[in-house]
PDB file of N, CA and C in Angstrom:
ATOM      1  N   MET A  73     -91.559  47.628  61.232  1.00  0.00           N
ATOM      2  CA  MET A  73     -92.099  47.995  62.515  1.00  0.00           C
ATOM      3  C   MET A  73     -91.563  49.381  62.889  1.00  0.00           C
ATOM      4  N   THR A  74     -92.440  50.306  63.244  1.00  0.00           N
ATOM      5  CA  THR A  74     -92.041  51.662  63.610  1.00  0.00           C
ATOM      6  C   THR A  74     -91.704  51.724  65.087  1.00  0.00           C
ATOM      7  N   THR A  75     -91.143  52.851  65.490  1.00  0.00           N
ATOM      8  CA  THR A  75     -90.800  52.992  66.919  1.00  0.00           C
ATOM      9  C   THR A  75     -92.040  53.007  67.791  1.00  0.00           C
ATOM     10  N   MET A  76     -93.189  53.402  67.236  1.00  0.00           N
ATOM     11  CA  MET A  76     -94.433  53.410  68.028  1.00  0.00           C
ATOM     12  C   MET A  76     -94.928  51.982  68.282  1.00  0.00           C
ATOM     13  N   ASP A  77     -94.591  51.032  67.375  1.00  0.00           N
ATOM     14  CA  ASP A  77     -95.040  49.659  67.502  1.00  0.00           C
ATOM     15  C   ASP A  77     -94.165  48.838  68.454  1.00  0.00           C
ATOM     16  N   GLN A  78     -92.976  49.332  68.760  1.00  0.00           N
ATOM     17  CA  GLN A  78     -92.065  48.555  69.590  1.00  0.00           C
ATOM     18  C   GLN A  78     -92.475  48.689  71.053  1.00  0.00           C
ATOM     19  N   PRO A  79     -92.431  47.587  71.792  1.00  0.00           N
ATOM     20  CA  PRO A  79     -92.769  47.668  73.218  1.00  0.00           C
ATOM     21  C   PRO A  79     -91.696  48.458  73.969  1.00  0.00           C
ATOM     22  N   THR A  80     -92.131  49.081  75.043  1.00  0.00           N
ATOM     23  CA  THR A  80     -91.176  49.841  75.838  1.00  0.00           C
ATOM     24  C   THR A  80     -90.313  48.895  76.659  1.00  0.00           C
ATOM     25  N   SER A  81     -89.114  49.278  76.880  1.00  0.00           N
ATOM     26  CA  SER A  81     -88.172  48.480  77.649  1.00  0.00           C
ATOM     27  C   SER A  81     -88.523  48.533  79.133  1.00  0.00           C
ATOM     28  N   PRO A  82     -88.517  47.399  79.835  1.00  0.00           N
ATOM     29  CA  PRO A  82     -88.829  47.428  81.266  1.00  0.00           C
ATOM     30  C   PRO A  82     -87.779  48.176  82.086  1.00  0.00           C
ATOM     31  N   SER A  83     -86.571  48.359  81.531  1.00  0.00           N
ATOM     32  CA  SER A  83     -85.522  49.074  82.277  1.00  0.00           C
ATOM     33  C   SER A  83     -85.729  50.577  82.214  1.00  0.00           C
ATOM     34  N   ARG A  84     -86.593  51.055  81.318  1.00  0.00           N
ATOM     35  CA  ARG A  84     -86.863  52.479  81.187  1.00  0.00           C
ATOM     36  C   ARG A  84     -88.351  52.744  81.396  1.00  0.00           C
ATOM     37  N   PRO A  85     -88.781  52.972  82.640  1.00  0.00           N
ATOM     38  CA  PRO A  85     -90.212  53.231  82.863  1.00  0.00           C
ATOM     39  C   PRO A  85     -90.620  54.567  82.248  1.00  0.00           C
ATOM     40  N   ILE A  86     -91.853  54.652  81.818  1.00  0.00           N
ATOM     41  CA  ILE A  86     -92.372  55.863  81.194  1.00  0.00           C
ATOM     42  C   ILE A  86     -92.496  56.987  82.231  1.00  0.00           C
ATOM     43  N   ALA A  87     -93.088  56.701  83.358  1.00  0.00           N
ATOM     44  CA  ALA A  87     -93.242  57.707  84.402  1.00  0.00           C
ATOM     45  C   ALA A  87     -92.753  57.122  85.720  1.00  0.00           C
ATOM     46  N   THR A  88     -91.985  57.908  86.450  1.00  0.00           N
ATOM     47  CA  THR A  88     -91.486  57.442  87.725  1.00  0.00           C
ATOM     48  C   THR A  88     -92.429  57.923  88.825  1.00  0.00           C
ATOM     49  N   PRO A  89     -92.974  57.033  89.629  1.00  0.00           N
ATOM     50  CA  PRO A  89     -93.841  57.467  90.715  1.00  0.00           C
ATOM     51  C   PRO A  89     -93.039  58.185  91.796  1.00  0.00           C
ATOM     52  N   GLU A  90     -93.712  59.054  92.507  1.00  0.00           N
ATOM     53  CA  GLU A  90     -93.076  59.791  93.606  1.00  0.00           C
ATOM     54  C   GLU A  90     -92.655  58.807  94.689  1.00  0.00           C
ATOM     55  N   GLU A  91     -91.441  59.007  95.211  1.00  0.00           N
ATOM     56  CA  GLU A  91     -90.946  58.145  96.268  1.00  0.00           C
ATOM     57  C   GLU A  91     -91.261  58.784  97.609  1.00  0.00           C
ATOM     58  N   TYR A  92     -91.934  58.050  98.493  1.00  0.00           N
ATOM     59  CA  TYR A  92     -92.308  58.531  99.801  1.00  0.00           C
ATOM     60  C   TYR A  92     -91.483  57.836 100.873  1.00  0.00           C
ATOM     61  N   LEU A  93     -90.894  58.616 101.771  1.00  0.00           N
ATOM     62  CA  LEU A  93     -90.005  58.094 102.795  1.00  0.00           C
ATOM     63  C   LEU A  93     -90.456  58.504 104.189  1.00  0.00           C
ATOM     64  N   THR A  94     -90.128  57.674 105.177  1.00  0.00           N
ATOM     65  CA  THR A  94     -90.408  58.029 106.571  1.00  0.00           C
ATOM     66  C   THR A  94     -89.389  59.058 107.055  1.00  0.00           C
ATOM     67  N   ILE A  95     -89.648  59.607 108.228  1.00  0.00           N
ATOM     68  CA  ILE A  95     -88.707  60.574 108.809  1.00  0.00           C
ATOM     69  C   ILE A  95     -87.338  59.939 108.990  1.00  0.00           C
ATOM     70  N   GLY A  96     -87.299  58.723 109.473  1.00  0.00           N
ATOM     71  CA  GLY A  96     -86.028  58.019 109.672  1.00  0.00           C
ATOM     72  C   GLY A  96     -85.268  57.802 108.373  1.00  0.00           C
ATOM     73  N   GLU A  97     -85.989  57.436 107.314  1.00  0.00           N
ATOM     74  CA  GLU A  97     -85.347  57.204 106.011  1.00  0.00           C
ATOM     75  C   GLU A  97     -84.779  58.495 105.432  1.00  0.00           C
ATOM     76  N   VAL A  98     -85.526  59.600 105.578  1.00  0.00           N
ATOM     77  CA  VAL A  98     -85.030  60.900 105.108  1.00  0.00           C
ATOM     78  C   VAL A  98     -83.790  61.288 105.911  1.00  0.00           C
ATOM     79  N   ALA A  99     -83.826  61.076 107.222  1.00  0.00           N
ATOM     80  CA  ALA A  99     -82.679  61.407 108.067  1.00  0.00           C
ATOM     81  C   ALA A  99     -81.440  60.637 107.638  1.00  0.00           C
ATOM     82  N   VAL A 100     -81.589  59.361 107.343  1.00  0.00           N
ATOM     83  CA  VAL A 100     -80.451  58.544 106.893  1.00  0.00           C
ATOM     84  C   VAL A 100     -79.896  59.072 105.582  1.00  0.00           C
ATOM     85  N   ARG A 101     -80.767  59.393 104.627  1.00  0.00           N
ATOM     86  CA  ARG A 101     -80.303  59.879 103.326  1.00  0.00           C
ATOM     87  C   ARG A 101     -79.591  61.241 103.445  1.00  0.00           C
ATOM     88  N   LEU A 102     -80.089  62.098 104.357  1.00  0.00           N
ATOM     89  CA  LEU A 102     -79.472  63.416 104.521  1.00  0.00           C
ATOM     90  C   LEU A 102     -78.331  63.409 105.536  1.00  0.00           C
ATOM     91  N   LYS A 103     -78.111  62.265 106.171  1.00  0.00           N
ATOM     92  CA  LYS A 103     -77.047  62.086 107.166  1.00  0.00           C
ATOM     93  C   LYS A 103     -77.212  63.042 108.349  1.00  0.00           C
ATOM     94  N   VAL A 104     -78.461  63.111 108.843  1.00  0.00           N
ATOM     95  CA  VAL A 104     -78.773  63.866 110.051  1.00  0.00           C
ATOM     96  C   VAL A 104     -79.622  62.977 110.949  1.00  0.00           C
ATOM     97  N   THR A 105     -79.965  63.467 112.137  1.00  0.00           N
ATOM     98  CA  THR A 105     -80.806  62.668 113.031  1.00  0.00           C
ATOM     99  C   THR A 105     -82.293  62.906 112.699  1.00  0.00           C
ATOM    100  N   PRO A 106     -83.162  61.960 113.080  1.00  0.00           N
ATOM    101  CA  PRO A 106     -84.605  62.184 112.898  1.00  0.00           C
ATOM    102  C   PRO A 106     -85.075  63.434 113.642  1.00  0.00           C
ATOM    103  N   LYS A 107     -84.466  63.764 114.749  1.00  0.00           N
ATOM    104  CA  LYS A 107     -84.820  64.971 115.500  1.00  0.00           C
ATOM    105  C   LYS A 107     -84.581  66.211 114.659  1.00  0.00           C
ATOM    106  N   THR A 108     -83.504  66.249 113.873  1.00  0.00           N
ATOM    107  CA  THR A 108     -83.225  67.383 112.997  1.00  0.00           C
ATOM    108  C   THR A 108     -84.353  67.546 111.963  1.00  0.00           C
ATOM    109  N   ILE A 109     -84.820  66.441 111.419  1.00  0.00           N
ATOM    110  CA  ILE A 109     -85.927  66.495 110.448  1.00  0.00           C
ATOM    111  C   ILE A 109     -87.176  67.026 111.119  1.00  0.00           C
ATOM    112  N   ARG A 110     -87.480  66.552 112.327  1.00  0.00           N
ATOM    113  CA  ARG A 110     -88.664  67.034 113.067  1.00  0.00           C
ATOM    114  C   ARG A 110     -88.523  68.524 113.394  1.00  0.00           C
ATOM    115  N   ASN A 111     -87.329  68.967 113.749  1.00  0.00           N
ATOM    116  CA  ASN A 111     -87.104  70.381 114.031  1.00  0.00           C
ATOM    117  C   ASN A 111     -87.370  71.228 112.781  1.00  0.00           C
ATOM    118  N   LYS A 112     -86.936  70.744 111.614  1.00  0.00           N
ATOM    119  CA  LYS A 112     -87.156  71.477 110.373  1.00  0.00           C
ATOM    120  C   LYS A 112     -88.630  71.506 110.018  1.00  0.00           C
ATOM    121  N   MET A 113     -89.360  70.472 110.384  1.00  0.00           N
ATOM    122  CA  MET A 113     -90.806  70.461 110.174  1.00  0.00           C
ATOM    123  C   MET A 113     -91.470  71.515 111.086  1.00  0.00           C
ATOM    124  N   ALA A 114     -91.051  71.544 112.345  1.00  0.00           N
ATOM    125  CA  ALA A 114     -91.640  72.464 113.323  1.00  0.00           C
ATOM    126  C   ALA A 114     -91.318  73.919 113.004  1.00  0.00           C
ATOM    127  N   SER A 115     -90.130  74.167 112.467  1.00  0.00           N
ATOM    128  CA  SER A 115     -89.738  75.537 112.158  1.00  0.00           C
ATOM    129  C   SER A 115     -90.260  76.030 110.818  1.00  0.00           C
ATOM    130  N   GLY A 116     -90.857  75.147 110.024  1.00  0.00           N
ATOM    131  CA  GLY A 116     -91.439  75.561 108.752  1.00  0.00           C
ATOM    132  C   GLY A 116     -90.516  75.418 107.577  1.00  0.00           C
ATOM    133  N   VAL A 117     -89.327  74.848 107.765  1.00  0.00           N
ATOM    134  CA  VAL A 117     -88.434  74.608 106.653  1.00  0.00           C
ATOM    135  C   VAL A 117     -89.054  73.564 105.717  1.00  0.00           C
ATOM    136  N   PHE A 118     -89.574  72.484 106.278  1.00  0.00           N
ATOM    137  CA  PHE A 118     -90.331  71.495 105.532  1.00  0.00           C
ATOM    138  C   PHE A 118     -91.804  71.785 105.767  1.00  0.00           C
ATOM    139  N   CYS A 119     -92.564  71.934 104.698  1.00  0.00           N
ATOM    140  CA  CYS A 119     -93.976  72.319 104.785  1.00  0.00           C
ATOM    141  C   CYS A 119     -94.887  71.144 104.466  1.00  0.00           C
ATOM    142  N   LYS A 120     -95.932  70.993 105.272  1.00  0.00           N
ATOM    143  CA  LYS A 120     -96.925  69.949 105.034  1.00  0.00           C
ATOM    144  C   LYS A 120     -97.623  70.232 103.716  1.00  0.00           C
ATOM    145  N   GLY A 121     -97.769  69.220 102.892  1.00  0.00           N
ATOM    146  CA  GLY A 121     -98.390  69.366 101.582  1.00  0.00           C
ATOM    147  C   GLY A 121     -97.383  69.668 100.481  1.00  0.00           C
ATOM    148  N   VAL A 122     -96.227  70.206 100.858  1.00  0.00           N
ATOM    149  CA  VAL A 122     -95.179  70.480  99.877  1.00  0.00           C
ATOM    150  C   VAL A 122     -94.083  69.426  99.990  1.00  0.00           C
ATOM    151  N   HIS A 123     -93.522  69.302 101.185  1.00  0.00           N
ATOM    152  CA  HIS A 123     -92.423  68.367 101.409  1.00  0.00           C
ATOM    153  C   HIS A 123     -92.900  67.037 102.016  1.00  0.00           C
ATOM    154  N   TYR A 124     -93.980  67.061 102.753  1.00  0.00           N
ATOM    155  CA  TYR A 124     -94.440  65.819 103.386  1.00  0.00           C
ATOM    156  C   TYR A 124     -95.967  65.807 103.492  1.00  0.00           C
ATOM    157  N   VAL A 125     -96.498  64.599 103.708  1.00  0.00           N
ATOM    158  CA  VAL A 125     -97.924  64.377 103.921  1.00  0.00           C
ATOM    159  C   VAL A 125     -98.075  63.513 105.155  1.00  0.00           C
ATOM    160  N   ARG A 126     -99.273  63.528 105.714  1.00  0.00           N
ATOM    161  CA  ARG A 126     -99.568  62.685 106.891  1.00  0.00           C
ATOM    162  C   ARG A 126    -100.834  61.897 106.637  1.00  0.00           C
ATOM    163  N   PRO A 127    -100.739  60.816 105.838  1.00  0.00           N
ATOM    164  CA  PRO A 127    -101.935  60.011 105.609  1.00  0.00           C
ATOM    165  C   PRO A 127    -102.345  59.268 106.873  1.00  0.00           C
ATOM    166  N   LYS A 128    -103.648  59.150 107.081  1.00  0.00           N
ATOM    167  CA  LYS A 128    -104.138  58.471 108.275  1.00  0.00           C
ATOM    168  C   LYS A 128    -103.646  57.027 108.311  1.00  0.00           C
ATOM    169  N   GLY A 129    -103.131  56.636 109.465  1.00  0.00           N
ATOM    170  CA  GLY A 129    -102.698  55.277 109.660  1.00  0.00           C
ATOM    171  C   GLY A 129    -101.274  54.974 109.215  1.00  0.00           C
ATOM    172  N   LEU A 130    -100.605  55.894 108.545  1.00  0.00           N
ATOM    173  CA  LEU A 130     -99.246  55.626 108.064  1.00  0.00           C
ATOM    174  C   LEU A 130     -98.179  56.473 108.744  1.00  0.00           C
ATOM    175  N   GLY A 131     -98.543  57.603 109.278  1.00  0.00           N
ATOM    176  CA  GLY A 131     -97.545  58.501 109.835  1.00  0.00           C
ATOM    177  C   GLY A 131     -96.998  59.402 108.740  1.00  0.00           C
ATOM    178  N   THR A 132     -96.043  60.219 109.092  1.00  0.00           N
ATOM    179  CA  THR A 132     -95.483  61.210 108.172  1.00  0.00           C
ATOM    180  C   THR A 132     -94.695  60.534 107.060  1.00  0.00           C
ATOM    181  N   ARG A 133     -94.946  60.953 105.824  1.00  0.00           N
ATOM    182  CA  ARG A 133     -94.201  60.476 104.655  1.00  0.00           C
ATOM    183  C   ARG A 133     -93.694  61.675 103.879  1.00  0.00           C
ATOM    184  N   PHE A 134     -92.392  61.694 103.609  1.00  0.00           N
ATOM    185  CA  PHE A 134     -91.768  62.773 102.854  1.00  0.00           C
ATOM    186  C   PHE A 134     -91.741  62.443 101.375  1.00  0.00           C
ATOM    187  N   LYS A 135     -91.969  63.457 100.554  1.00  0.00           N
ATOM    188  CA  LYS A 135     -91.837  63.331  99.099  1.00  0.00           C
ATOM    189  C   LYS A 135     -90.351  63.572  98.806  1.00  0.00           C
ATOM    190  N   TRP A 136     -89.641  62.534  98.410  1.00  0.00           N
ATOM    191  CA  TRP A 136     -88.197  62.652  98.219  1.00  0.00           C
ATOM    192  C   TRP A 136     -87.845  63.690  97.165  1.00  0.00           C
ATOM    193  N   GLY A 137     -88.642  63.778  96.105  1.00  0.00           N
ATOM    194  CA  GLY A 137     -88.389  64.772  95.057  1.00  0.00           C
ATOM    195  C   GLY A 137     -88.422  66.197  95.619  1.00  0.00           C
ATOM    196  N   ALA A 138     -89.358  66.485  96.531  1.00  0.00           N
ATOM    197  CA  ALA A 138     -89.457  67.805  97.127  1.00  0.00           C
ATOM    198  C   ALA A 138     -88.287  68.085  98.062  1.00  0.00           C
ATOM    199  N   VAL A 139     -87.807  67.053  98.744  1.00  0.00           N
ATOM    200  CA  VAL A 139     -86.655  67.218  99.633  1.00  0.00           C
ATOM    201  C   VAL A 139     -85.404  67.512  98.790  1.00  0.00           C
ATOM    202  N   VAL A 140     -85.243  66.824  97.667  1.00  0.00           N
ATOM    203  CA  VAL A 140     -84.107  67.069  96.795  1.00  0.00           C
ATOM    204  C   VAL A 140     -84.158  68.496  96.245  1.00  0.00           C
ATOM    205  N   GLU A 141     -85.351  68.958  95.842  1.00  0.00           N
ATOM    206  CA  GLU A 141     -85.493  70.340  95.361  1.00  0.00           C
ATOM    207  C   GLU A 141     -85.081  71.332  96.448  1.00  0.00           C
ATOM    208  N   TRP A 142     -85.525  71.105  97.680  1.00  0.00           N
ATOM    209  CA  TRP A 142     -85.137  71.978  98.791  1.00  0.00           C
ATOM    210  C   TRP A 142     -83.618  71.954  98.993  1.00  0.00           C
ATOM    211  N   LEU A 143     -83.042  70.782  98.921  1.00  0.00           N
ATOM    212  CA  LEU A 143     -81.611  70.632  99.145  1.00  0.00           C
ATOM    213  C   LEU A 143     -80.789  71.346  98.074  1.00  0.00           C
ATOM    214  N   GLU A 144     -81.259  71.321  96.846  1.00  0.00           N
ATOM    215  CA  GLU A 144     -80.502  71.900  95.738  1.00  0.00           C
ATOM    216  C   GLU A 144     -80.826  73.355  95.446  1.00  0.00           C
ATOM    217  N   GLN A 145     -81.826  73.908  96.114  1.00  0.00           N
ATOM    218  CA  GLN A 145     -82.200  75.298  95.833  1.00  0.00           C
ATOM    219  C   GLN A 145     -81.130  76.263  96.317  1.00  0.00           C
ATOM    220  N   GLU A 146     -81.041  77.363  95.647  1.00  0.00           N
ATOM    221  CA  GLU A 146     -80.121  78.425  96.049  1.00  0.00           C
ATOM    222  C   GLU A 146     -80.939  79.569  96.609  1.00  0.00           C
ATOM    223  N   LYS A 147     -80.430  80.188  97.625  1.00  0.00           N
ATOM    224  CA  LYS A 147     -81.142  81.319  98.201  1.00  0.00           C
ATOM    225  C   LYS A 147     -81.051  82.480  97.212  1.00  0.00           C
ATOM    226  N   THR A 148     -82.210  82.908  96.685  1.00  0.00           N
ATOM    227  CA  THR A 148     -82.237  83.920  95.644  1.00  0.00           C
ATOM    228  C   THR A 148     -82.673  85.283  96.164  1.00  0.00           C
ATOM    229  N   GLY A 149     -83.313  85.325  97.315  1.00  0.00           N
ATOM    230  CA  GLY A 149     -83.812  86.598  97.812  1.00  0.00           C
ATOM    231  C   GLY A 149     -82.690  87.494  98.297  1.00  0.00           C
ATOM    232  N   THR A 150     -82.879  88.791  98.130  1.00  0.00           N
ATOM    233  CA  THR A 150     -81.907  89.743  98.655  1.00  0.00           C
ATOM    234  C   THR A 150     -82.534  90.431  99.861  1.00  0.00           C
ATOM    235  N   PRO A 151     -81.842  90.508 100.979  1.00  0.00           N
ATOM    236  CA  PRO A 151     -82.409  91.125 102.160  1.00  0.00           C
ATOM    237  C   PRO A 151     -82.620  92.622 101.934  1.00  0.00           C
ATOM    238  N   GLU A 152     -83.588  93.141 102.659  1.00  0.00           N
ATOM    239  CA  GLU A 152     -83.844  94.580 102.562  1.00  0.00           C
ATOM    240  C   GLU A 152     -82.641  95.338 103.124  1.00  0.00           C
ATOM    241  N   GLU A 153     -82.475  96.571 102.668  1.00  0.00           N
ATOM    242  CA  GLU A 153     -81.318  97.366 103.059  1.00  0.00           C
ATOM    243  C   GLU A 153     -81.251  97.631 104.562  1.00  0.00           C
ATOM    244  N   ASP A 154     -82.425  97.795 105.199  1.00  0.00           N
ATOM    245  CA  ASP A 154     -82.407  98.159 106.617  1.00  0.00           C
ATOM    246  C   ASP A 154     -82.636  96.964 107.532  1.00  0.00           C
ATOM    247  N   SER A 155     -82.454  95.743 107.018  1.00  0.00           N
ATOM    248  CA  SER A 155     -82.627  94.552 107.850  1.00  0.00           C
ATOM    249  C   SER A 155     -81.276  93.895 108.105  1.00  0.00           C
ATOM    250  N   ILE A 156     -81.213  93.137 109.200  1.00  0.00           N
ATOM    251  CA  ILE A 156     -79.985  92.468 109.607  1.00  0.00           C
ATOM    252  C   ILE A 156     -80.258  90.967 109.622  1.00  0.00           C
ATOM    253  N   PRO A 157     -79.475  90.148 108.921  1.00  0.00           N
ATOM    254  CA  PRO A 157     -79.700  88.696 108.944  1.00  0.00           C
ATOM    255  C   PRO A 157     -79.392  88.151 110.332  1.00  0.00           C
ATOM    256  N   MET A 158     -80.305  87.308 110.851  1.00  0.00           N
ATOM    257  CA  MET A 158     -80.145  86.723 112.178  1.00  0.00           C
ATOM    258  C   MET A 158     -79.867  85.226 112.045  1.00  0.00           C
ATOM    259  N   ALA A 159     -79.519  84.609 113.171  1.00  0.00           N
ATOM    260  CA  ALA A 159     -79.049  83.221 113.174  1.00  0.00           C
ATOM    261  C   ALA A 159     -80.065  82.219 112.648  1.00  0.00           C
ATOM    262  N   ARG A 160     -81.333  82.387 112.900  1.00  0.00           N
ATOM    263  CA  ARG A 160     -82.326  81.387 112.512  1.00  0.00           C
ATOM    264  C   ARG A 160     -82.970  81.693 111.175  1.00  0.00           C
ATOM    265  N   GLY A 161     -82.373  82.544 110.390  1.00  0.00           N
ATOM    266  CA  GLY A 161     -82.857  82.747 109.024  1.00  0.00           C
ATOM    267  C   GLY A 161     -83.811  83.897 108.834  1.00  0.00           C
ATOM    268  N   TYR A 162     -84.311  84.519 109.891  1.00  0.00           N
ATOM    269  CA  TYR A 162     -85.193  85.657 109.685  1.00  0.00           C
ATOM    270  C   TYR A 162     -84.375  86.940 109.653  1.00  0.00           C
ATOM    271  N   GLN A 163     -84.985  87.992 109.187  1.00  0.00           N
ATOM    272  CA  GLN A 163     -84.316  89.279 109.097  1.00  0.00           C
ATOM    273  C   GLN A 163     -84.757  90.159 110.249  1.00  0.00           C
ATOM    274  N   PHE A 164     -83.806  90.712 110.999  1.00  0.00           N
ATOM    275  CA  PHE A 164     -84.141  91.639 112.067  1.00  0.00           C
ATOM    276  C   PHE A 164     -84.772  92.867 111.438  1.00  0.00           C
ATOM    277  N   GLY A 165     -85.924  93.258 111.937  1.00  0.00           N
ATOM    278  CA  GLY A 165     -86.627  94.391 111.361  1.00  0.00           C
ATOM    279  C   GLY A 165     -87.881  93.950 110.613  1.00  0.00           C
ATOM    280  N   GLU A 166     -88.061  92.650 110.370  1.00  0.00           N
ATOM    281  CA  GLU A 166     -89.277  92.159 109.757  1.00  0.00           C
ATOM    282  C   GLU A 166     -89.948  91.209 110.733  1.00  0.00           C
ATOM    283  N   ALA A 167     -91.265  91.077 110.636  1.00  0.00           N
ATOM    284  CA  ALA A 167     -92.017  90.223 111.553  1.00  0.00           C
ATOM    285  C   ALA A 167     -91.645  88.767 111.322  1.00  0.00           C
ATOM    286  N   ARG A 168     -91.499  88.009 112.414  1.00  0.00           N
ATOM    287  CA  ARG A 168     -91.218  86.590 112.300  1.00  0.00           C
ATOM    288  C   ARG A 168     -92.506  85.836 112.025  1.00  0.00           C
ATOM    289  N   LYS A 169     -92.368  84.639 111.470  1.00  0.00           N
ATOM    290  CA  LYS A 169     -93.510  83.783 111.195  1.00  0.00           C
ATOM    291  C   LYS A 169     -94.225  83.481 112.504  1.00  0.00           C
ATOM    292  N   GLY A 170     -95.524  83.709 112.547  1.00  0.00           N
ATOM    293  CA  GLY A 170     -96.295  83.442 113.740  1.00  0.00           C
ATOM    294  C   GLY A 170     -96.270  84.557 114.762  1.00  0.00           C
ATOM    295  N   ASP A 171     -95.606  85.656 114.458  1.00  0.00           N
ATOM    296  CA  ASP A 171     -95.539  86.785 115.378  1.00  0.00           C
ATOM    297  C   ASP A 171     -96.736  87.701 115.090  1.00  0.00           C
ATOM    298  N   HIS A 172     -97.710  87.692 115.996  1.00  0.00           N
ATOM    299  CA  HIS A 172     -98.936  88.452 115.771  1.00  0.00           C
ATOM    300  C   HIS A 172     -98.988  89.740 116.591  1.00  0.00           C
ATOM    301  N   ARG A 173     -97.871  90.121 117.165  1.00  0.00           N
ATOM    302  CA  ARG A 173     -97.856  91.327 117.978  1.00  0.00           C
ATOM    303  C   ARG A 173     -97.888  92.566 117.083  1.00  0.00           C
ATOM    304  N   SER A 174     -98.501  93.588 117.581  1.00  0.00           N
ATOM    305  CA  SER A 174     -98.591  94.830 116.826  1.00  0.00           C
ATOM    306  C   SER A 174     -97.256  95.572 116.894  1.00  0.00           C
ATOM    307  N   THR A 175     -96.880  96.210 115.772  1.00  0.00           N
ATOM    308  CA  THR A 175     -95.624  96.959 115.757  1.00  0.00           C
ATOM    309  C   THR A 175     -95.857  98.452 116.003  1.00  0.00           C
ATOM    310  N   ALA A 176     -97.106  98.841 116.208  1.00  0.00           N
ATOM    311  CA  ALA A 176     -97.436 100.244 116.430  1.00  0.00           C
ATOM    312  C   ALA A 176     -97.220 100.657 117.864  1.00  0.00           C
TER     313      ALA A 176
END
């Protein structure tokens, strides 16, 4: 019998399905409050379609794999020479997200 003929072990699944969690479950795993998770959603840290989905009738569900990737990522960008890092993560001298005012 070859390795192709042997049945797969139930303890080793071939593909792991994506794990979807509620806001409360994500908050517990990250040891923060649900409000912190909602704030990160509102500020754009967690992005709809990337980190979470909102299926009709179920409420917000986070993709745990995407949250882990966000948690483990390292900041790789280098700020521009004439910009100043500010408290909420944007650079002074560049337009903020959602800022539609003219700079002229």
